[in-house]
Coordinates of C-alpha atoms in Angstrom, one line a residue:
X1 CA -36.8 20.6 -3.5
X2 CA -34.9 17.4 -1.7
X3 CA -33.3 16.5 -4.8
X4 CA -32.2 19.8 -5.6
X5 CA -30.5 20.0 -1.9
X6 CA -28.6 16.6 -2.4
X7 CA -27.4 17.2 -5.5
X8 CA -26.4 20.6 -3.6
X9 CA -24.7 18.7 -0.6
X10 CA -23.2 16.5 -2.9
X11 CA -21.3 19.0 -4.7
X12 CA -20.3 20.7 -1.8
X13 CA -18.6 17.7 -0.4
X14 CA -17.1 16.5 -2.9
X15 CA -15.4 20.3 -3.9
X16 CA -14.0 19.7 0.3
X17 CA -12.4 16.5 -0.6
X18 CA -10.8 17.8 -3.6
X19 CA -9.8 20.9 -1.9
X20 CA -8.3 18.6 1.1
X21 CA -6.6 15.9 -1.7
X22 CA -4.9 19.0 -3.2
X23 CA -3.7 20.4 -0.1
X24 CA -2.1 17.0 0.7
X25 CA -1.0 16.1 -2.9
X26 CA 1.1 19.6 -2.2
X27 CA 2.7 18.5 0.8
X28 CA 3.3 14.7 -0.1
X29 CA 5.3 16.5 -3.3
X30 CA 7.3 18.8 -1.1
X31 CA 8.2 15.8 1.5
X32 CA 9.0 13.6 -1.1
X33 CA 11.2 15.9 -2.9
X34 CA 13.6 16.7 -0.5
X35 CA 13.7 12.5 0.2
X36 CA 14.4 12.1 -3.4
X37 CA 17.2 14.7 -3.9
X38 CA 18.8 13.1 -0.5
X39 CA 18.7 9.3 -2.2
X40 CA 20.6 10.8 -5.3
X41 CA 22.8 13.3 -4.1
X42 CA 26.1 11.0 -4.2
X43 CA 25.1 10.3 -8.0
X44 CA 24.8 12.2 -11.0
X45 CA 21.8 12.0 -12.6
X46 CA 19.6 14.5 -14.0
X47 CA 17.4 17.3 -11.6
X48 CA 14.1 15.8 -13.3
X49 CA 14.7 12.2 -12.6
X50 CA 13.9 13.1 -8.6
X51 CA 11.4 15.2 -9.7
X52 CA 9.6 12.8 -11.9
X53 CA 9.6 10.1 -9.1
X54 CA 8.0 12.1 -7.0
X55 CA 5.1 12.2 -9.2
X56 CA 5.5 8.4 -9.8
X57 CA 5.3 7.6 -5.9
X58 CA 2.8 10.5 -4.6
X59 CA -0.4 9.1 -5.9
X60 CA -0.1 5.7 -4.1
X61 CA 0.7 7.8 -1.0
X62 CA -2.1 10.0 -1.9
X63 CA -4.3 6.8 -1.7
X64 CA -3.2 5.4 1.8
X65 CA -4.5 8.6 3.3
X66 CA -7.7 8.9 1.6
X67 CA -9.8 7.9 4.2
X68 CA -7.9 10.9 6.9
X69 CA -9.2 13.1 3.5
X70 CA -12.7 11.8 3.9
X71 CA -12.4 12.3 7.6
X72 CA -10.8 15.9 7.5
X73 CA -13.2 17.1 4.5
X74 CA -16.2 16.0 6.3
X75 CA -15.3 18.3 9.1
X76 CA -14.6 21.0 6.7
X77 CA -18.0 20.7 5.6
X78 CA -20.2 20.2 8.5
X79 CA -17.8 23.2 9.7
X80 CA -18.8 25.6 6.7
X81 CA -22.7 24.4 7.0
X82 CA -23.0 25.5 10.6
X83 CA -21.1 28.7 10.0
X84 CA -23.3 29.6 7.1
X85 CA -26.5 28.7 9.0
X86 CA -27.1 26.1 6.4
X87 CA -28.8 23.3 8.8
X88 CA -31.4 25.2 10.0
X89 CA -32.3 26.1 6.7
X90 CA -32.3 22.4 5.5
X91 CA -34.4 21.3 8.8
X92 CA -37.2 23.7 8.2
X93 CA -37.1 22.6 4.5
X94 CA -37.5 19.2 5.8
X95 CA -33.9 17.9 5.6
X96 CA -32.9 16.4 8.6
X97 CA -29.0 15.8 9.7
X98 CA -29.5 12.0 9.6
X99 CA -30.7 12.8 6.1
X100 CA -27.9 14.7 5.3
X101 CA -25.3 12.1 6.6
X102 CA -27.6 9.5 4.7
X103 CA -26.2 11.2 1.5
X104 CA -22.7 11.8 2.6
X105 CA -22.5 8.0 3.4
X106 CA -23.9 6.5 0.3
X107 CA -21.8 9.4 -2.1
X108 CA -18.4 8.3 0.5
X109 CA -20.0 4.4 -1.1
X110 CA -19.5 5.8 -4.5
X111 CA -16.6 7.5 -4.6
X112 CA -14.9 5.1 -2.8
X113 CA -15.5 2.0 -5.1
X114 CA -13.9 4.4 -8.2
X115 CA -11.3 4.8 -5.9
X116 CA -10.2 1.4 -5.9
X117 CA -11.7 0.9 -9.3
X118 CA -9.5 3.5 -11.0
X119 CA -7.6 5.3 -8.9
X120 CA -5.9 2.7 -7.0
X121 CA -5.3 0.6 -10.4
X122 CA -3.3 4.2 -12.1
X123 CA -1.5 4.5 -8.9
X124 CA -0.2 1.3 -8.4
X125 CA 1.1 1.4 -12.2
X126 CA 3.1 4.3 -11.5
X127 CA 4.4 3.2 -8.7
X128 CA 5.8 -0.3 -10.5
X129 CA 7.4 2.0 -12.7
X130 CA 8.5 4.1 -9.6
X131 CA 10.3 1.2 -7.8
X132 CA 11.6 -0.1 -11.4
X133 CA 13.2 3.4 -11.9
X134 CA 14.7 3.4 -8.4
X135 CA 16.1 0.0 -8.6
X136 CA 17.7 1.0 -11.6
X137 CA 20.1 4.0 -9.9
X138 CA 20.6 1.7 -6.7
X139 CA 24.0 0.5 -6.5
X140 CA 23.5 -2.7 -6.2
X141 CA 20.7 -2.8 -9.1
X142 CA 22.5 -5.2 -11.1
X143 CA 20.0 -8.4 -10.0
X144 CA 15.9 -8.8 -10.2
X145 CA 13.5 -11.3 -8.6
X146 CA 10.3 -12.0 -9.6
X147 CA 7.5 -14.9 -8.9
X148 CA 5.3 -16.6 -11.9
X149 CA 4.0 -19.8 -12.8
X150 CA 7.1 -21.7 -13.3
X151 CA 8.6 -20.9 -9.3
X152 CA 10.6 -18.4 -8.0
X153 CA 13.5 -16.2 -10.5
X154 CA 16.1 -14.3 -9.4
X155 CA 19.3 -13.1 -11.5
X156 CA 22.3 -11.8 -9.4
X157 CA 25.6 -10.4 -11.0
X158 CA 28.2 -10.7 -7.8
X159 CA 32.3 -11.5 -8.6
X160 CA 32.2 -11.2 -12.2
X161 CA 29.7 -13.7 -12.5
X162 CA 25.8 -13.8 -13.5
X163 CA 23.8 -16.6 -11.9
X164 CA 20.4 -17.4 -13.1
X165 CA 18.3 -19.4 -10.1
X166 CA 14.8 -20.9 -10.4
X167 CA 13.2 -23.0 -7.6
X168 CA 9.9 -24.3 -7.0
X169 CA 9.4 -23.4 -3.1
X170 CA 10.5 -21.3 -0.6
X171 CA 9.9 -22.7 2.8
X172 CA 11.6 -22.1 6.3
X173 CA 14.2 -19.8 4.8
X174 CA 15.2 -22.3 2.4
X175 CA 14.9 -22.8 -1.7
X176 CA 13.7 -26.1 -2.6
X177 CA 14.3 -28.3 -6.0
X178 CA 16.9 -25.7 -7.4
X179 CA 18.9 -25.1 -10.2
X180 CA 21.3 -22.5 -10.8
X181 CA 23.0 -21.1 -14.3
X182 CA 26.3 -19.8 -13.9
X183 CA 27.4 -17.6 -16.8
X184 CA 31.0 -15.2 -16.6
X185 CA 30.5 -11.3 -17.5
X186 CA 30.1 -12.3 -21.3
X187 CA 27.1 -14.9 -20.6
X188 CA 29.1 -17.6 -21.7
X189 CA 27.7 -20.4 -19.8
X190 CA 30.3 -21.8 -16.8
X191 CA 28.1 -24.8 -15.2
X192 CA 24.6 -26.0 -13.9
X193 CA 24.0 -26.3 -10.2
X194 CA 21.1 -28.5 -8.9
X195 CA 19.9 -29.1 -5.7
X196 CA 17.3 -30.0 -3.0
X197 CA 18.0 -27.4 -0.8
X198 CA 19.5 -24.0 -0.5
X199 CA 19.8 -22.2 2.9
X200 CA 19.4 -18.5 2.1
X201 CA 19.4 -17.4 5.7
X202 CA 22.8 -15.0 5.1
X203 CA 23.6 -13.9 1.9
X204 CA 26.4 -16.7 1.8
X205 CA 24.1 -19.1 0.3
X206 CA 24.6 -23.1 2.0
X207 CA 23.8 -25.0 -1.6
X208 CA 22.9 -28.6 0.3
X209 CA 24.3 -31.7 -1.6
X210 CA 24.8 -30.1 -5.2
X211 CA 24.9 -31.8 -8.7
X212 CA 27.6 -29.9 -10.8
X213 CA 27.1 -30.1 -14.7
X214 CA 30.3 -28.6 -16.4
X215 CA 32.2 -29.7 -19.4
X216 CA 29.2 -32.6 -20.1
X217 CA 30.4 -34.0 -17.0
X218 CA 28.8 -34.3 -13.5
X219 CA 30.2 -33.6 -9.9
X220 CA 28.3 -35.1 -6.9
X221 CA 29.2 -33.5 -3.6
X222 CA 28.4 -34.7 -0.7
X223 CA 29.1 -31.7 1.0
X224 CA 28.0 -28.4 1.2
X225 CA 28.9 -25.5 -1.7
X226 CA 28.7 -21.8 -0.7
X227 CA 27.5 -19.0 -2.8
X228 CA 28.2 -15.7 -2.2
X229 CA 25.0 -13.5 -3.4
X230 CA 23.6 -10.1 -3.0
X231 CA 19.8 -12.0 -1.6
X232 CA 19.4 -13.5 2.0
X233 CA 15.6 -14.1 2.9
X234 CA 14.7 -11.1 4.1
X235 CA 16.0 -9.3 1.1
X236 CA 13.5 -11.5 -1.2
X237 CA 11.0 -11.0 1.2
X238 CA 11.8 -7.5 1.6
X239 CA 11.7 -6.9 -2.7
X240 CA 7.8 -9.0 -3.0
X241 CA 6.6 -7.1 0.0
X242 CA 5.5 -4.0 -1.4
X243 CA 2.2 -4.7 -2.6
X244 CA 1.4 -1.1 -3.7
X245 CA 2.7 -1.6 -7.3
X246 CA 0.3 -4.3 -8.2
X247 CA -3.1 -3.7 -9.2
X248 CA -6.1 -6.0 -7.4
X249 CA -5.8 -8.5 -10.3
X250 CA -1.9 -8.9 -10.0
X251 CA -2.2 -9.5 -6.2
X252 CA -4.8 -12.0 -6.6
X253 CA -2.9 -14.2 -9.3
X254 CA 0.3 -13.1 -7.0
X255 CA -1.6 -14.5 -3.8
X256 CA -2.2 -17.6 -5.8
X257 CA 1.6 -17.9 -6.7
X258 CA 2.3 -17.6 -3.5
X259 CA 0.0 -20.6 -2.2
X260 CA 1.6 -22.7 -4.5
X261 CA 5.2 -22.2 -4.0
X262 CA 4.6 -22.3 -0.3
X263 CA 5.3 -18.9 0.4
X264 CA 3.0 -17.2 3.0
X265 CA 0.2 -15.3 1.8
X266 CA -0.9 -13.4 4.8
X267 CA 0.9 -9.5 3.9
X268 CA -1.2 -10.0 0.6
X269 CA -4.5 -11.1 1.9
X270 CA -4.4 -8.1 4.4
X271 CA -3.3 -6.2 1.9
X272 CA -6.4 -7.0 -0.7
X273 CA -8.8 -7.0 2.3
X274 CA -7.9 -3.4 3.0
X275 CA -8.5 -2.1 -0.4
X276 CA -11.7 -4.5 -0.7
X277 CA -12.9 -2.6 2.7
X278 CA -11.7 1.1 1.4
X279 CA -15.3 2.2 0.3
X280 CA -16.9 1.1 4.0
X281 CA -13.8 2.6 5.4
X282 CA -14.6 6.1 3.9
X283 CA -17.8 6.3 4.7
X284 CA -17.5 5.1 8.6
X285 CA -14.9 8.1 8.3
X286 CA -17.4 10.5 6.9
X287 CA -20.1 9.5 9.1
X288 CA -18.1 9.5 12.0
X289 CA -16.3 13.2 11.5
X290 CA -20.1 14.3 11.0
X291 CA -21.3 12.8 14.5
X292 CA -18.3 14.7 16.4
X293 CA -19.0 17.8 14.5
X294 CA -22.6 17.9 15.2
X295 CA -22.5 16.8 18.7
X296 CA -19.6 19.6 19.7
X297 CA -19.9 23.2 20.8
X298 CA -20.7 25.5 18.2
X299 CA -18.4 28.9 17.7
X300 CA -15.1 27.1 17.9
X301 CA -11.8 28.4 16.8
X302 CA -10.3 27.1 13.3
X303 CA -7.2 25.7 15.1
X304 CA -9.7 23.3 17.4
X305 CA -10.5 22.4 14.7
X306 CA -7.7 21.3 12.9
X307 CA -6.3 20.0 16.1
X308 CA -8.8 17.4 16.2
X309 CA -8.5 16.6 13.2
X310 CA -5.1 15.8 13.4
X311 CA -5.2 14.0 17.0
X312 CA -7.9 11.8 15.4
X313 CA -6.1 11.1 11.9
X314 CA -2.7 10.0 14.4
X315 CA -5.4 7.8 16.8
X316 CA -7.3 5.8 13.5
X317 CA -3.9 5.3 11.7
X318 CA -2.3 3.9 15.2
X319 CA -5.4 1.6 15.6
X320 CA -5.0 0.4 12.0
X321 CA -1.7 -0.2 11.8
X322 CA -1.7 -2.3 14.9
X323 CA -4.7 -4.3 13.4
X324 CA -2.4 -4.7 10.1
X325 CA 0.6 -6.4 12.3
X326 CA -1.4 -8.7 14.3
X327 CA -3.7 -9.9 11.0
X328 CA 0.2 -10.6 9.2
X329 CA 1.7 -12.0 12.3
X330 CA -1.4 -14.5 13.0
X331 CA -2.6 -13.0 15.8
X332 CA -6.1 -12.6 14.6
X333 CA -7.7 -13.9 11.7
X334 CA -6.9 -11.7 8.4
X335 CA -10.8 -11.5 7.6
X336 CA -10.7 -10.0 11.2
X337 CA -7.7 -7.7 11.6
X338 CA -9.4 -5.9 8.5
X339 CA -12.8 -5.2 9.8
X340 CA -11.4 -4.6 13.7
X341 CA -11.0 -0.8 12.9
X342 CA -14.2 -0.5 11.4
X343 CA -16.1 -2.3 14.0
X344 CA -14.6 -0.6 16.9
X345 CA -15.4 2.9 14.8
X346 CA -18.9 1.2 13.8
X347 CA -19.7 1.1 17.8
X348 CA -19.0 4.6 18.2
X349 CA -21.1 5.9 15.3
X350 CA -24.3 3.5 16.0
X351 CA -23.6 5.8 19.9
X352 CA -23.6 9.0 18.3
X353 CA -26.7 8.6 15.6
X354 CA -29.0 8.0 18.3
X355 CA -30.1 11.4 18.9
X356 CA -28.3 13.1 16.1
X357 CA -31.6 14.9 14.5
X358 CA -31.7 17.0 17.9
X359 CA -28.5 18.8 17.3

């Protein structure tokens, strides 16, 4: 009789977190929409292009507010089992509510590691293809940057010109060990420019004692050569921050690219250690939606309801975000501004459970 009432509850909850995934789905599509049509309203592209990235972008914004979803459908569901009389029927059958949030917690487990299994891996696929699309009908989407083995790439097209730069390290808002390929607009090859040190502060680029091959000859200046360019720091930094297009693989190898070219690793460790934390984050949600639902005055109106939902969806997302900026500013340890949240939520539930079979 137990097993037939988990695989009951089970169902249940799961149909609520569908049900709550579609509603939001629905209204991340309708939000997103109207931004798209705004971003392309001075060009003239087709009406499906901001249609079809909308779908490209909504599932990885789908997946950032999966655990309000797990928070908001356990509500719902606690909500409809108390309306339809449902615990006491469970309690006399021997089914206790610690039991029942027993189940919810381990099947939150479950669904949570597909989540970042699959889920999370389709999502971030479509949104490389997302900000690949967008980059492509931006204005100034004539240049790329990327980070592999062999240092950092970036091509620029600026005066008529196409400039091919590799260096090894970024460090202090400067390029180290670089060398530059100047082609004209028909990629015939102008010169080579090599140097120690680039200061990409501004987007007037300070190239720091340059080597200039041109003609099989070479120029040594002891002086410094400005480069006008579309990049300054924080644009690079800006196009390799966001971390939602790569799957947990790519931001692992990207995380060791980083390390080696000296560029700082901390957005992408947080970033990893949020995913890695999903699953426990879903169920602390779950489990902590159930205490307040089964601790609070029964025959309620709907819009309390939804009200509290909503005032503690604003509250987690505030605590989490502030954990996020102090783990990437260096505040508190990475490993730490992850788990913060979860502790501080952990406290709360361990409060609650205590005498939660009397309600």
């Amino acid at each position: 009789m137990i097993n037939i009432y988990k695989k009951y509850l089970i169902k249940k909850f799961l149909k609520k977190i569908i049900s709550v995934s579609i509603v939001f789905l629905f209204l991340i599509v309708v939000l997103n929409i109207f931004e798209e049509i705004s971003f392309f309203e001075k060009s003239e592209v087709s009406l499906m292009i901001p249609f079809l990235l909308t779908f490209l972008n909504s599932s990885s914004i789908l997946f950032e507010i999966f655990p309000f979803i797990f928070l908001i459908s356990s509500l719902l569901f606690f909500l409809n089992l108390i309306n339809d009389n449902e615990l006491e029927v469970f309690k006399v059958n021997g089914l206790s509510n610690l039991k029942i949030i027993k189940i919810l917690f381990f099947t939150s487990i479950a669904l949570g590691l597909f989540l970042i299994i699959f889920f999370y891996s389709f999502s971030s696929k479509l949104k490389f293809i997302y900000l690949d699309m967008k980059n492509n009908h931006t204005t100034d989407g004539k240049y790329l940057a990327m980070i592999n083995e062999n240092g950092i790439w970036i091509k620029d097209e600026i005066n008529e010109k196409v400039y091919i730069i590799n260096a090894k390290l970024i460090n202090n808002q400067k390029l180290k060990t670089v060398l530059i390929t100047t082609f004209n607009s028909n990629y015939e090859l102008q010169n080579l420019i090599r140097s120690d040190s680039i200061d990409i502060t501004k987007n007037e680029w300070l190239i720091l004692d340059p080597i200039i091959a041109k003609d099989h000859k070479y120029i040594i200046q002891d002086s410094i050569l400005k480069l006008e360019t579309h990049f300054n720091f924080a644009k690079i930094n800006e196009m390799f921050s966001d971390l939602t297009s790569l799957n947990i693989y790519q931001l692992n190898k990207l995380s060791k690219d980083y390390e080696r070219l000296g560029y700082s690793t901390t957005e992408v460790r947080v970033h990893l250690n949020k995913i890695y934390t999903y699953p426990i984050y879903f169920s602390i949600m779950t489990i902590f939606s159930s205490i307040i639902m089964l601790n609070i005055k029964r025959n309620r109106p709907m819009i309390f309801y939804l009200i509290l939902s909503i005032f503690l969806s604003v509250v987690i997302y505030y605590l989490n975000i502030l954990s996020n900026i102090l783990g990437e500013n260096g505040k508190v340890p990475v490993v730490a501004s992850s788990l913060m949240p979860l502790f501080l939520l952990t406290i709360i539930i361990s409060i609650g459970l205590i005498r939660i079979n009397e309600k």
